[in-house]
Amino acid sequence: MYTVRFRATQRDLRTDRIMKAVAKVENIGFAVVISFNTEQEPTLEYLNKMAKEIENLPPVNCKYFSNVRPITGMRKIVGGN
C-alpha cells in the first residue's frame, strides 16, 4: 500500500470576495496536505490527474482547494491493515 500526498491551498469563497474588494489580494488561504492510500504504486500521470480532480471539486461550506501539487517521494506502507 502506498500513501499519496498533495500540497494545496484551502481557500474560502467569502474571504476571497472580501480580500479582493478591499485589499486587491488574491490566493489567500491555508496551506494543507491532502493524503490517501492506494494499493498500487501511482504513476506521475495519475498524480497529475488527481491534482486536477481535487482542484475541480465543488466548494463545500464555501471552502475549496487551489494550487494542488503532488508531493514526490511516496511512502510505501509495509504490513499495515
PDB file of C-alpha atoms in Angstrom:
ATOM      1  CA  MET A   1       0.000   0.000   0.000  1.00  0.00           C
ATOM      2  CA  TYR A   2       1.268   3.493  -0.875  1.00  0.00           C
ATOM      3  CA  THR A   3       0.497   6.861   0.700  1.00  0.00           C
ATOM      4  CA  VAL A   4      -0.044   9.603  -1.878  1.00  0.00           C
ATOM      5  CA  ARG A   5       0.276  13.220  -0.720  1.00  0.00           C
ATOM      6  CA  PHE A   6      -0.612  16.568  -2.260  1.00  0.00           C
ATOM      7  CA  ARG A   7       0.219  20.104  -1.161  1.00  0.00           C
ATOM      8  CA  ALA A   8      -2.634  22.587  -1.671  1.00  0.00           C
ATOM      9  CA  THR A   9      -4.131  25.883  -0.563  1.00  0.00           C
ATOM     10  CA  GLN A  10      -7.512  25.647   1.160  1.00  0.00           C
ATOM     11  CA  ARG A  11      -9.462  28.775   0.279  1.00  0.00           C
ATOM     12  CA  ASP A  12     -12.823  30.252   1.262  1.00  0.00           C
ATOM     13  CA  LEU A  13     -15.182  31.942  -1.221  1.00  0.00           C
ATOM     14  CA  ARG A  14     -16.320  34.510   1.372  1.00  0.00           C
ATOM     15  CA  THR A  15     -12.760  35.552   2.257  1.00  0.00           C
ATOM     16  CA  ASP A  16     -11.815  35.681  -1.431  1.00  0.00           C
ATOM     17  CA  ARG A  17     -14.534  38.237  -2.185  1.00  0.00           C
ATOM     18  CA  ILE A  18     -13.700  40.459   0.791  1.00  0.00           C
ATOM     19  CA  MET A  19      -9.924  40.419   0.273  1.00  0.00           C
ATOM     20  CA  LYS A  20     -10.225  41.055  -3.456  1.00  0.00           C
ATOM     21  CA  ALA A  21     -12.589  44.010  -2.951  1.00  0.00           C
ATOM     22  CA  VAL A  22     -10.815  45.644  -0.004  1.00  0.00           C
ATOM     23  CA  ALA A  23      -7.121  44.872  -0.455  1.00  0.00           C
ATOM     24  CA  LYS A  24      -6.999  43.659  -4.078  1.00  0.00           C
ATOM     25  CA  VAL A  25      -5.301  40.492  -2.797  1.00  0.00           C
ATOM     26  CA  GLU A  26      -5.901  37.005  -4.190  1.00  0.00           C
ATOM     27  CA  ASN A  27      -4.886  33.453  -3.247  1.00  0.00           C
ATOM     28  CA  ILE A  28      -5.406  33.847   0.497  1.00  0.00           C
ATOM     29  CA  GLY A  29      -5.793  30.544   2.317  1.00  0.00           C
ATOM     30  CA  PHE A  30      -4.273  27.853   4.487  1.00  0.00           C
ATOM     31  CA  ALA A  31      -1.501  25.525   3.327  1.00  0.00           C
ATOM     32  CA  VAL A  32      -2.722  21.935   3.708  1.00  0.00           C
ATOM     33  CA  VAL A  33      -1.535  18.422   2.904  1.00  0.00           C
ATOM     34  CA  ILE A  34      -4.066  16.022   1.398  1.00  0.00           C
ATOM     35  CA  SER A  35      -3.178  12.335   1.660  1.00  0.00           C
ATOM     36  CA  PHE A  36      -4.770   8.991   0.882  1.00  0.00           C
ATOM     37  CA  ASN A  37      -3.700   5.370   0.474  1.00  0.00           C
ATOM     38  CA  THR A  38      -3.664   3.340  -2.727  1.00  0.00           C
ATOM     39  CA  GLU A  39      -2.866  -0.309  -3.392  1.00  0.00           C
ATOM     40  CA  GLN A  40      -0.713   0.175  -6.493  1.00  0.00           C
ATOM     41  CA  GLU A  41       2.256   2.464  -6.964  1.00  0.00           C
ATOM     42  CA  PRO A  42       0.843   5.595  -8.632  1.00  0.00           C
ATOM     43  CA  THR A  43       2.351   6.988 -11.825  1.00  0.00           C
ATOM     44  CA  LEU A  44       3.166  10.659 -12.393  1.00  0.00           C
ATOM     45  CA  GLU A  45       0.269  10.802 -14.876  1.00  0.00           C
ATOM     46  CA  TYR A  46      -2.103   9.524 -12.165  1.00  0.00           C
ATOM     47  CA  LEU A  47      -0.805  12.071  -9.634  1.00  0.00           C
ATOM     48  CA  ASN A  48      -1.300  14.976 -12.039  1.00  0.00           C
ATOM     49  CA  LYS A  49      -4.805  13.740 -12.917  1.00  0.00           C
ATOM     50  CA  MET A  50      -5.743  13.504  -9.229  1.00  0.00           C
ATOM     51  CA  ALA A  51      -4.366  17.011  -8.567  1.00  0.00           C
ATOM     52  CA  LYS A  52      -6.664  18.406 -11.276  1.00  0.00           C
ATOM     53  CA  GLU A  53      -9.629  16.448  -9.920  1.00  0.00           C
ATOM     54  CA  ILE A  54      -9.026  17.801  -6.406  1.00  0.00           C
ATOM     55  CA  GLU A  55      -8.903  21.371  -7.761  1.00  0.00           C
ATOM     56  CA  ASN A  56     -12.162  20.786  -9.669  1.00  0.00           C
ATOM     57  CA  LEU A  57     -14.114  19.549  -6.630  1.00  0.00           C
ATOM     58  CA  PRO A  58     -17.087  21.824  -5.894  1.00  0.00           C
ATOM     59  CA  PRO A  59     -16.830  24.076  -2.811  1.00  0.00           C
ATOM     60  CA  VAL A  60     -18.139  22.605   0.447  1.00  0.00           C
ATOM     61  CA  ASN A  61     -19.251  25.162   3.061  1.00  0.00           C
ATOM     62  CA  CYS A  62     -17.610  27.832   0.845  1.00  0.00           C
ATOM     63  CA  LYS A  63     -14.226  26.062   1.103  1.00  0.00           C
ATOM     64  CA  TYR A  64     -12.261  24.712  -1.865  1.00  0.00           C
ATOM     65  CA  PHE A  65      -8.703  23.806  -2.913  1.00  0.00           C
ATOM     66  CA  SER A  66      -6.345  25.550  -5.323  1.00  0.00           C
ATOM     67  CA  ASN A  67      -2.669  25.235  -6.291  1.00  0.00           C
ATOM     68  CA  VAL A  68      -2.782  21.454  -5.790  1.00  0.00           C
ATOM     69  CA  ARG A  69       0.598  19.806  -6.435  1.00  0.00           C
ATOM     70  CA  PRO A  70       1.726  16.230  -5.800  1.00  0.00           C
ATOM     71  CA  ILE A  71       4.433  15.758  -3.200  1.00  0.00           C
ATOM     72  CA  THR A  72       7.067  13.468  -4.670  1.00  0.00           C
ATOM     73  CA  GLY A  73       8.581  10.634  -2.676  1.00  0.00           C
ATOM     74  CA  MET A  74       5.623   8.389  -1.882  1.00  0.00           C
ATOM     75  CA  ARG A  75       5.847   6.201   1.166  1.00  0.00           C
ATOM     76  CA  LYS A  76       5.175   2.502   0.944  1.00  0.00           C
ATOM     77  CA  ILE A  77       3.303   1.104   3.945  1.00  0.00           C
ATOM     78  CA  VAL A  78       4.550  -2.352   4.877  1.00  0.00           C
ATOM     79  CA  GLY A  79       2.379  -4.771   6.845  1.00  0.00           C
ATOM     80  CA  GLY A  80      -0.454  -2.300   7.541  1.00  0.00           C
ATOM     81  CA  ASN A  81      -4.128  -3.143   7.895  1.00  0.00           C
TER      82      ASN A  81
END
